[in-house]
Amino acid sequence: MKILLIGAHGTLGQAVQANLAARHSIVSVGRNSGDYRADLAQPASLAALLDKVGKVDAIVSAAGNVHFGPLAEMTAEQFNIGLQDKLLGQVQLALLAQRYLNDGGSVTLTSGILSTDPIRYGASASAVNGAIEAFVAAAALELPRGLRINAVSPTVLTESMAAYGAYFAGFEPVSAERAALAYQRSVEGAQTGRVYQVQ
Ligand SMILES: NC(=O)c1ccc[n+]([C@@H]2O[C@H](COP(=O)([O-])OP(=O)(O)OC[C@H]3O[C@@H](n4cnc5c(N)ncnc54)[C@H](OP(=O)(O)O)[C@@H]3O)[C@@H](O)[C@H]2O)c1
């Protein structure tokens, strides 16, 4: 398969790439890294990306930014970061996928454990992750031509514990390699409308 992978050079994305590249051709994308440049927060850049790359068999997003911070200090502008980037950016990928995926192709988006298991400072992340999961369940009902869509919802990654561990007290981390299996399952399997929780 030809697979477009957004965020291929990230902590999670590198493991997803390592898994999928063993059997497929990967087109990697980042804002400042990869074969092509695009920004989830700039919908026009995603449309331009797909125009350049053309038809693919799978679109996988292992990217997306949200604001973390205390609710007492959170501004609407900060909350909007996650809406425009991780949420709308990934929704835009799914909307474009209807035109750029080959028949039977798939979209795999990334949410995260905070949709169901909130932590302090994570109100924006919880809201965005929950919206991604609800979107995937509904979009799966309407996608044409055998197209599929799923989300992967990892818990905190072992590789990210040094950076985020203090916020995830008592959470058991998983390796990025293990999380990558859920992306493989979404791309190579037959299910749609699923949220694969990796915990
Ligand atoms: N790490 C964890 O523990 C964990 C757990 C659960 C869920 N997640 C979710 O998994 C996703 C990836 O997390 P990560 O820790 O792997 O992040 P990361 O290490 O910061 O990597 C992010 C990757 O995505 C690219 N990227 C970042 N923002 C982008 C944007 N707006 N448009 C296009 N590409 C962008 C980056 O490349 P450039 O810098 O070149 O753009 C980089 O390759 C996020 O949605 C995160 O919420 C992470």
PDB file of C-alpha atoms and ligand atoms in Angstrom:
ATOM      1  CA  MET A   1       0.000   0.000   0.000  1.00  0.00           C
ATOM      2  CA  LYS A   2       0.983   3.631  -0.439  1.00  0.00           C
ATOM      3  CA  ILE A   3       0.484   5.269   2.955  1.00  0.00           C
ATOM      4  CA  LEU A   4       0.549   8.985   3.795  1.00  0.00           C
ATOM      5  CA  LEU A   5       1.867   9.352   7.366  1.00  0.00           C
ATOM      6  CA  ILE A   6       1.536  12.730   9.083  1.00  0.00           C
ATOM      7  CA  GLY A   7       3.973  13.125  11.983  1.00  0.00           C
ATOM      8  CA  ALA A   8       6.281  10.339  10.828  1.00  0.00           C
ATOM      9  CA  HIS A   9       9.293  11.769  12.646  1.00  0.00           C
ATOM     10  CA  GLY A  10       7.619  12.124  16.056  1.00  0.00           C
ATOM     11  CA  THR A  11       7.854   9.873  19.104  1.00  0.00           C
ATOM     12  CA  LEU A  12       4.777   7.912  18.066  1.00  0.00           C
ATOM     13  CA  GLY A  13       5.165   8.444  14.327  1.00  0.00           C
ATOM     14  CA  GLN A  14       8.631   6.913  14.148  1.00  0.00           C
ATOM     15  CA  ALA A  15       7.299   3.676  15.610  1.00  0.00           C
ATOM     16  CA  VAL A  16       4.277   3.722  13.277  1.00  0.00           C
ATOM     17  CA  GLN A  17       6.613   4.258  10.341  1.00  0.00           C
ATOM     18  CA  ALA A  18       8.917   1.432  11.466  1.00  0.00           C
ATOM     19  CA  ASN A  19       5.948  -0.928  11.665  1.00  0.00           C
ATOM     20  CA  LEU A  20       4.217   0.006   8.393  1.00  0.00           C
ATOM     21  CA  ALA A  21       7.360   0.548   6.276  1.00  0.00           C
ATOM     22  CA  ALA A  22       8.187  -3.141   6.624  1.00  0.00           C
ATOM     23  CA  ARG A  23       5.330  -3.939   4.248  1.00  0.00           C
ATOM     24  CA  HIS A  24       4.250  -0.674   2.615  1.00  0.00           C
ATOM     25  CA  SER A  25       5.513   2.435   0.874  1.00  0.00           C
ATOM     26  CA  ILE A  26       5.409   5.415   3.265  1.00  0.00           C
ATOM     27  CA  VAL A  27       5.104   9.074   2.283  1.00  0.00           C
ATOM     28  CA  SER A  28       6.157  10.971   5.420  1.00  0.00           C
ATOM     29  CA  VAL A  29       4.861  14.430   6.331  1.00  0.00           C
ATOM     30  CA  GLY A  30       5.622  17.041   8.982  1.00  0.00           C
ATOM     31  CA  ARG A  31       5.749  20.806   9.336  1.00  0.00           C
ATOM     32  CA  ASN A  32       9.547  20.733   9.170  1.00  0.00           C
ATOM     33  CA  SER A  33      10.330  17.066   8.542  1.00  0.00           C
ATOM     34  CA  GLY A  34       9.549  14.234   6.141  1.00  0.00           C
ATOM     35  CA  ASP A  35       9.139  13.834   2.376  1.00  0.00           C
ATOM     36  CA  TYR A  36       6.510  16.618   2.279  1.00  0.00           C
ATOM     37  CA  ARG A  37       5.668  19.649   4.448  1.00  0.00           C
ATOM     38  CA  ALA A  38       2.138  20.373   5.712  1.00  0.00           C
ATOM     39  CA  ASP A  39       0.570  21.740   8.892  1.00  0.00           C
ATOM     40  CA  LEU A  40      -2.563  20.286  10.482  1.00  0.00           C
ATOM     41  CA  ALA A  41      -3.428  23.807  11.651  1.00  0.00           C
ATOM     42  CA  GLN A  42      -3.441  25.059   8.026  1.00  0.00           C
ATOM     43  CA  PRO A  43      -6.249  23.243   6.164  1.00  0.00           C
ATOM     44  CA  ALA A  44      -5.097  24.633   2.818  1.00  0.00           C
ATOM     45  CA  SER A  45      -1.668  23.048   3.310  1.00  0.00           C
ATOM     46  CA  LEU A  46      -3.326  19.626   3.697  1.00  0.00           C
ATOM     47  CA  ALA A  47      -5.315  20.089   0.494  1.00  0.00           C
ATOM     48  CA  ALA A  48      -2.126  21.163  -1.311  1.00  0.00           C
ATOM     49  CA  LEU A  49      -0.304  18.143   0.137  1.00  0.00           C
ATOM     50  CA  LEU A  50      -2.860  15.674  -1.208  1.00  0.00           C
ATOM     51  CA  ASP A  51      -2.890  17.422  -4.569  1.00  0.00           C
ATOM     52  CA  LYS A  52       0.879  16.872  -4.780  1.00  0.00           C
ATOM     53  CA  VAL A  53       0.940  13.290  -3.465  1.00  0.00           C
ATOM     54  CA  GLY A  54      -2.164  12.117  -5.351  1.00  0.00           C
ATOM     55  CA  LYS A  55      -4.076   8.916  -4.636  1.00  0.00           C
ATOM     56  CA  VAL A  56      -3.057   6.811  -1.650  1.00  0.00           C
ATOM     57  CA  ASP A  57      -4.356   3.656   0.031  1.00  0.00           C
ATOM     58  CA  ALA A  58      -4.196   4.907   3.613  1.00  0.00           C
ATOM     59  CA  ILE A  59      -3.864   8.193   5.460  1.00  0.00           C
ATOM     60  CA  VAL A  60      -2.455   7.940   8.984  1.00  0.00           C
ATOM     61  CA  SER A  61      -2.086  10.849  11.387  1.00  0.00           C
ATOM     62  CA  ALA A  62       0.289  10.489  14.331  1.00  0.00           C
ATOM     63  CA  ALA A  63       0.367  14.230  15.040  1.00  0.00           C
ATOM     64  CA  GLY A  64      -1.655  17.006  16.606  1.00  0.00           C
ATOM     65  CA  ASN A  65      -1.043  19.770  19.134  1.00  0.00           C
ATOM     66  CA  VAL A  66      -3.184  20.871  22.073  1.00  0.00           C
ATOM     67  CA  HIS A  67      -2.652  23.315  24.925  1.00  0.00           C
ATOM     68  CA  PHE A  68      -1.928  21.843  28.359  1.00  0.00           C
ATOM     69  CA  GLY A  69      -2.397  24.120  31.356  1.00  0.00           C
ATOM     70  CA  PRO A  70      -4.456  24.926  34.440  1.00  0.00           C
ATOM     71  CA  LEU A  71      -8.149  25.504  33.822  1.00  0.00           C
ATOM     72  CA  ALA A  72      -8.081  28.604  36.028  1.00  0.00           C
ATOM     73  CA  GLU A  73      -5.705  30.297  33.565  1.00  0.00           C
ATOM     74  CA  MET A  74      -6.953  28.824  30.302  1.00  0.00           C
ATOM     75  CA  THR A  75      -8.034  31.264  27.623  1.00  0.00           C
ATOM     76  CA  ALA A  76     -10.315  30.640  24.671  1.00  0.00           C
ATOM     77  CA  GLU A  77      -7.330  31.264  22.402  1.00  0.00           C
ATOM     78  CA  GLN A  78      -5.370  28.509  24.121  1.00  0.00           C
ATOM     79  CA  PHE A  79      -8.322  26.110  23.946  1.00  0.00           C
ATOM     80  CA  ASN A  80      -8.662  26.939  20.260  1.00  0.00           C
ATOM     81  CA  ILE A  81      -5.132  25.659  19.529  1.00  0.00           C
ATOM     82  CA  GLY A  82      -6.275  22.075  19.909  1.00  0.00           C
ATOM     83  CA  LEU A  83      -9.500  22.696  18.003  1.00  0.00           C
ATOM     84  CA  GLN A  84      -7.659  24.121  14.991  1.00  0.00           C
ATOM     85  CA  ASP A  85      -4.666  21.757  15.040  1.00  0.00           C
ATOM     86  CA  LYS A  86      -5.314  18.276  16.446  1.00  0.00           C
ATOM     87  CA  LEU A  87      -9.098  18.263  15.887  1.00  0.00           C
ATOM     88  CA  LEU A  88      -9.832  20.220  12.716  1.00  0.00           C
ATOM     89  CA  GLY A  89      -6.527  19.219  11.106  1.00  0.00           C
ATOM     90  CA  GLN A  90      -7.349  15.531  11.458  1.00  0.00           C
ATOM     91  CA  VAL A  91     -10.994  16.077  10.462  1.00  0.00           C
ATOM     92  CA  GLN A  92      -9.740  17.878   7.360  1.00  0.00           C
ATOM     93  CA  LEU A  93      -7.605  14.821   6.521  1.00  0.00           C
ATOM     94  CA  ALA A  94     -10.705  12.628   6.719  1.00  0.00           C
ATOM     95  CA  LEU A  95     -12.722  15.015   4.553  1.00  0.00           C
ATOM     96  CA  LEU A  96      -9.995  15.111   1.907  1.00  0.00           C
ATOM     97  CA  ALA A  97      -9.598  11.337   2.129  1.00  0.00           C
ATOM     98  CA  GLN A  98     -12.980  10.907   0.460  1.00  0.00           C
ATOM     99  CA  ARG A  99     -11.436  12.293  -2.735  1.00  0.00           C
ATOM    100  CA  TYR A 100      -7.855  11.049  -2.455  1.00  0.00           C
ATOM    101  CA  LEU A 101      -8.171   7.488  -1.112  1.00  0.00           C
ATOM    102  CA  ASN A 102      -8.329   4.534  -3.461  1.00  0.00           C
ATOM    103  CA  ASP A 103     -11.397   2.263  -3.065  1.00  0.00           C
ATOM    104  CA  GLY A 104     -11.252   0.327   0.218  1.00  0.00           C
ATOM    105  CA  GLY A 105      -8.683   2.720   1.675  1.00  0.00           C
ATOM    106  CA  SER A 106      -8.486   3.839   5.280  1.00  0.00           C
ATOM    107  CA  VAL A 107      -8.005   6.850   7.536  1.00  0.00           C
ATOM    108  CA  THR A 108      -6.415   6.411  10.964  1.00  0.00           C
ATOM    109  CA  LEU A 109      -6.464   9.358  13.357  1.00  0.00           C
ATOM    110  CA  THR A 110      -4.856   9.803  16.780  1.00  0.00           C
ATOM    111  CA  SER A 111      -6.769  10.755  19.920  1.00  0.00           C
ATOM    112  CA  GLY A 112      -5.434   9.713  23.348  1.00  0.00           C
ATOM    113  CA  ILE A 113      -6.368   8.298  26.741  1.00  0.00           C
ATOM    114  CA  LEU A 114      -7.445  11.697  28.110  1.00  0.00           C
ATOM    115  CA  SER A 115     -10.779  11.396  26.282  1.00  0.00           C
ATOM    116  CA  THR A 116     -11.867   8.857  28.875  1.00  0.00           C
ATOM    117  CA  ASP A 117      -9.308   9.234  31.672  1.00  0.00           C
ATOM    118  CA  PRO A 118      -8.739  12.942  32.372  1.00  0.00           C
ATOM    119  CA  ILE A 119      -5.820  14.490  34.237  1.00  0.00           C
ATOM    120  CA  ARG A 120      -5.171  17.957  35.688  1.00  0.00           C
ATOM    121  CA  TYR A 121      -4.229  20.494  32.998  1.00  0.00           C
ATOM    122  CA  GLY A 122      -5.723  18.276  30.287  1.00  0.00           C
ATOM    123  CA  ALA A 123      -9.184  19.823  29.745  1.00  0.00           C
ATOM    124  CA  SER A 124      -8.384  20.894  26.197  1.00  0.00           C
ATOM    125  CA  ALA A 125      -6.775  17.557  25.328  1.00  0.00           C
ATOM    126  CA  SER A 126      -9.734  15.614  26.762  1.00  0.00           C
ATOM    127  CA  ALA A 127     -12.217  17.686  24.752  1.00  0.00           C
ATOM    128  CA  VAL A 128     -10.257  17.345  21.513  1.00  0.00           C
ATOM    129  CA  ASN A 129      -9.634  13.616  21.919  1.00  0.00           C
ATOM    130  CA  GLY A 130     -13.298  12.990  22.701  1.00  0.00           C
ATOM    131  CA  ALA A 131     -14.372  14.949  19.642  1.00  0.00           C
ATOM    132  CA  ILE A 132     -12.009  12.967  17.399  1.00  0.00           C
ATOM    133  CA  GLU A 133     -13.446   9.695  18.684  1.00  0.00           C
ATOM    134  CA  ALA A 134     -17.055  10.826  18.213  1.00  0.00           C
ATOM    135  CA  PHE A 135     -16.240  12.089  14.718  1.00  0.00           C
ATOM    136  CA  VAL A 136     -14.688   8.760  13.717  1.00  0.00           C
ATOM    137  CA  ALA A 137     -17.737   6.787  14.877  1.00  0.00           C
ATOM    138  CA  ALA A 138     -20.105   8.991  12.872  1.00  0.00           C
ATOM    139  CA  ALA A 139     -17.933   9.468   9.777  1.00  0.00           C
ATOM    140  CA  ALA A 140     -17.573   5.696   9.389  1.00  0.00           C
ATOM    141  CA  LEU A 141     -21.318   5.482   8.721  1.00  0.00           C
ATOM    142  CA  GLU A 142     -21.088   7.727   5.668  1.00  0.00           C
ATOM    143  CA  LEU A 143     -17.788   6.998   3.979  1.00  0.00           C
ATOM    144  CA  PRO A 144     -18.299   5.745   0.404  1.00  0.00           C
ATOM    145  CA  ARG A 145     -16.471   3.125  -1.716  1.00  0.00           C
ATOM    146  CA  GLY A 146     -15.564   0.829   1.186  1.00  0.00           C
ATOM    147  CA  LEU A 147     -13.446   3.534   2.808  1.00  0.00           C
ATOM    148  CA  ARG A 148     -12.791   3.002   6.522  1.00  0.00           C
ATOM    149  CA  ILE A 149     -11.891   5.289   9.424  1.00  0.00           C
ATOM    150  CA  ASN A 150     -10.605   4.504  12.931  1.00  0.00           C
ATOM    151  CA  ALA A 151      -8.858   6.301  15.768  1.00  0.00           C
ATOM    152  CA  VAL A 152      -6.003   5.102  17.953  1.00  0.00           C
ATOM    153  CA  SER A 153      -6.137   6.259  21.568  1.00  0.00           C
ATOM    154  CA  PRO A 154      -2.823   5.538  23.277  1.00  0.00           C
ATOM    155  CA  THR A 155      -2.056   6.058  26.931  1.00  0.00           C
ATOM    156  CA  VAL A 156       1.149   7.942  27.730  1.00  0.00           C
ATOM    157  CA  LEU A 157       4.134   6.460  25.893  1.00  0.00           C
ATOM    158  CA  THR A 158       7.149   5.072  27.736  1.00  0.00           C
ATOM    159  CA  GLU A 159       9.320   7.278  25.514  1.00  0.00           C
ATOM    160  CA  SER A 160       7.410  10.382  26.695  1.00  0.00           C
ATOM    161  CA  MET A 161       7.511   9.669  30.430  1.00  0.00           C
ATOM    162  CA  ALA A 162      10.515  11.939  30.987  1.00  0.00           C
ATOM    163  CA  ALA A 163       8.534  14.847  29.547  1.00  0.00           C
ATOM    164  CA  TYR A 164       4.967  14.071  30.724  1.00  0.00           C
ATOM    165  CA  GLY A 165       5.329  11.467  33.478  1.00  0.00           C
ATOM    166  CA  ALA A 166       4.629  13.930  36.292  1.00  0.00           C
ATOM    167  CA  TYR A 167       1.169  14.631  34.847  1.00  0.00           C
ATOM    168  CA  PHE A 168       0.352  10.911  34.507  1.00  0.00           C
ATOM    169  CA  ALA A 169       0.952   9.729  38.069  1.00  0.00           C
ATOM    170  CA  GLY A 170       0.089   6.042  38.370  1.00  0.00           C
ATOM    171  CA  PHE A 171      -0.597   5.556  34.659  1.00  0.00           C
ATOM    172  CA  GLU A 172       1.137   2.526  33.170  1.00  0.00           C
ATOM    173  CA  PRO A 173       2.931   3.676  30.006  1.00  0.00           C
ATOM    174  CA  VAL A 174       3.099   1.639  26.791  1.00  0.00           C
ATOM    175  CA  SER A 175       5.925   1.589  24.274  1.00  0.00           C
ATOM    176  CA  ALA A 176       5.482   3.440  21.000  1.00  0.00           C
ATOM    177  CA  GLU A 177       6.179   0.108  19.302  1.00  0.00           C
ATOM    178  CA  ARG A 178       3.145  -1.420  21.029  1.00  0.00           C
ATOM    179  CA  ALA A 179       0.967   1.578  20.157  1.00  0.00           C
ATOM    180  CA  ALA A 180       2.067   1.200  16.533  1.00  0.00           C
ATOM    181  CA  LEU A 181       0.377  -2.204  16.389  1.00  0.00           C
ATOM    182  CA  ALA A 182      -3.002  -0.475  16.668  1.00  0.00           C
ATOM    183  CA  TYR A 183      -2.173   1.623  13.593  1.00  0.00           C
ATOM    184  CA  GLN A 184      -1.225  -1.572  11.764  1.00  0.00           C
ATOM    185  CA  ARG A 185      -4.529  -3.105  12.834  1.00  0.00           C
ATOM    186  CA  SER A 186      -6.447  -0.097  11.538  1.00  0.00           C
ATOM    187  CA  VAL A 187      -4.605   0.068   8.196  1.00  0.00           C
ATOM    188  CA  GLU A 188      -4.353  -3.643   7.425  1.00  0.00           C
ATOM    189  CA  GLY A 189      -7.547  -4.875   9.091  1.00  0.00           C
ATOM    190  CA  ALA A 190     -11.188  -4.559   8.022  1.00  0.00           C
ATOM    191  CA  GLN A 191     -12.808  -2.714  10.903  1.00  0.00           C
ATOM    192  CA  THR A 192     -14.236   0.795  10.741  1.00  0.00           C
ATOM    193  CA  GLY A 193     -15.619   3.328  13.213  1.00  0.00           C
ATOM    194  CA  ARG A 194     -13.427   1.883  15.954  1.00  0.00           C
ATOM    195  CA  VAL A 195     -11.372   3.547  18.667  1.00  0.00           C
ATOM    196  CA  TYR A 196      -8.373   1.331  19.442  1.00  0.00           C
ATOM    197  CA  GLN A 197      -7.398   2.013  23.021  1.00  0.00           C
ATOM    198  CA  VAL A 198      -3.784   1.117  23.739  1.00  0.00           C
ATOM    199  CA  GLN A 199      -3.302   0.899  27.503  1.00  0.00           C
TER     200      GLN A 199
HETATM  201  N1  LIG B   1       3.545  10.914  23.348  1.00  0.00           N
HETATM  202  C1  LIG B   1       2.544  10.400  24.071  1.00  0.00           C
HETATM  203  O1  LIG B   1       2.725   9.912  25.202  1.00  0.00           O
HETATM  204  C2  LIG B   1       1.162  10.377  23.490  1.00  0.00           C
HETATM  205  C3  LIG B   1       0.157   9.625  24.122  1.00  0.00           C
HETATM  206  C4  LIG B   1      -1.130   9.615  23.591  1.00  0.00           C
HETATM  207  C5  LIG B   1      -1.409  10.358  22.451  1.00  0.00           C
HETATM  208  N2  LIG B   1      -0.420  11.084  21.862  1.00  0.00           N
HETATM  209  C6  LIG B   1      -0.754  11.858  20.665  1.00  0.00           C
HETATM  210  O2  LIG B   1       0.033  11.363  19.599  1.00  0.00           O
HETATM  211  C7  LIG B   1       0.312  12.432  18.688  1.00  0.00           C
HETATM  212  C8  LIG B   1       1.826  12.508  18.469  1.00  0.00           C
HETATM  213  O3  LIG B   1       2.442  12.694  19.724  1.00  0.00           O
HETATM  214  P1  LIG B   1       4.046  12.599  19.861  1.00  0.00           P
HETATM  215  O4  LIG B   1       4.350  12.577  21.306  1.00  0.00           O
HETATM  216  O5  LIG B   1       4.578  11.515  18.960  1.00  0.00           O
HETATM  217  O6  LIG B   1       4.465  14.039  19.278  1.00  0.00           O
HETATM  218  P2  LIG B   1       5.901  14.519  18.791  1.00  0.00           P
HETATM  219  O7  LIG B   1       6.977  13.626  19.275  1.00  0.00           O
HETATM  220  O8  LIG B   1       5.967  15.971  19.121  1.00  0.00           O
HETATM  221  O9  LIG B   1       5.843  14.337  17.213  1.00  0.00           O
HETATM  222  C9  LIG B   1       4.899  15.006  16.448  1.00  0.00           C
HETATM  223  C10 LIG B   1       5.209  14.745  14.981  1.00  0.00           C
HETATM  224  O10 LIG B   1       4.191  15.368  14.208  1.00  0.00           O
HETATM  225  C11 LIG B   1       4.711  16.470  13.448  1.00  0.00           C
HETATM  226  N3  LIG B   1       3.771  17.570  13.695  1.00  0.00           N
HETATM  227  C12 LIG B   1       3.579  18.235  14.858  1.00  0.00           C
HETATM  228  N4  LIG B   1       2.622  19.152  14.708  1.00  0.00           N
HETATM  229  C13 LIG B   1       2.209  19.075  13.418  1.00  0.00           C
HETATM  230  C14 LIG B   1       1.249  19.777  12.664  1.00  0.00           C
HETATM  231  N5  LIG B   1       0.525  20.770  13.185  1.00  0.00           N
HETATM  232  N6  LIG B   1       1.079  19.451  11.361  1.00  0.00           N
HETATM  233  C15 LIG B   1       1.819  18.452  10.809  1.00  0.00           C
HETATM  234  N7  LIG B   1       2.733  17.747  11.488  1.00  0.00           N
HETATM  235  C16 LIG B   1       2.936  18.056  12.778  1.00  0.00           C
HETATM  236  C17 LIG B   1       6.116  16.707  13.975  1.00  0.00           C
HETATM  237  O11 LIG B   1       7.032  17.074  12.963  1.00  0.00           O
HETATM  238  P3  LIG B   1       7.347  18.619  12.665  1.00  0.00           P
HETATM  239  O12 LIG B   1       7.887  19.197  13.937  1.00  0.00           O
HETATM  240  O13 LIG B   1       8.301  18.559  11.523  1.00  0.00           O
HETATM  241  O14 LIG B   1       6.017  19.205  12.299  1.00  0.00           O
HETATM  242  C18 LIG B   1       6.494  15.327  14.489  1.00  0.00           C
HETATM  243  O15 LIG B   1       6.963  14.514  13.432  1.00  0.00           O
HETATM  244  C19 LIG B   1      -0.287  13.697  19.315  1.00  0.00           C
HETATM  245  O16 LIG B   1      -1.587  13.894  18.776  1.00  0.00           O
HETATM  246  C20 LIG B   1      -0.408  13.327  20.786  1.00  0.00           C
HETATM  247  O17 LIG B   1      -1.436  14.035  21.442  1.00  0.00           O
HETATM  248  C21 LIG B   1       0.857  11.102  22.336  1.00  0.00           C
END
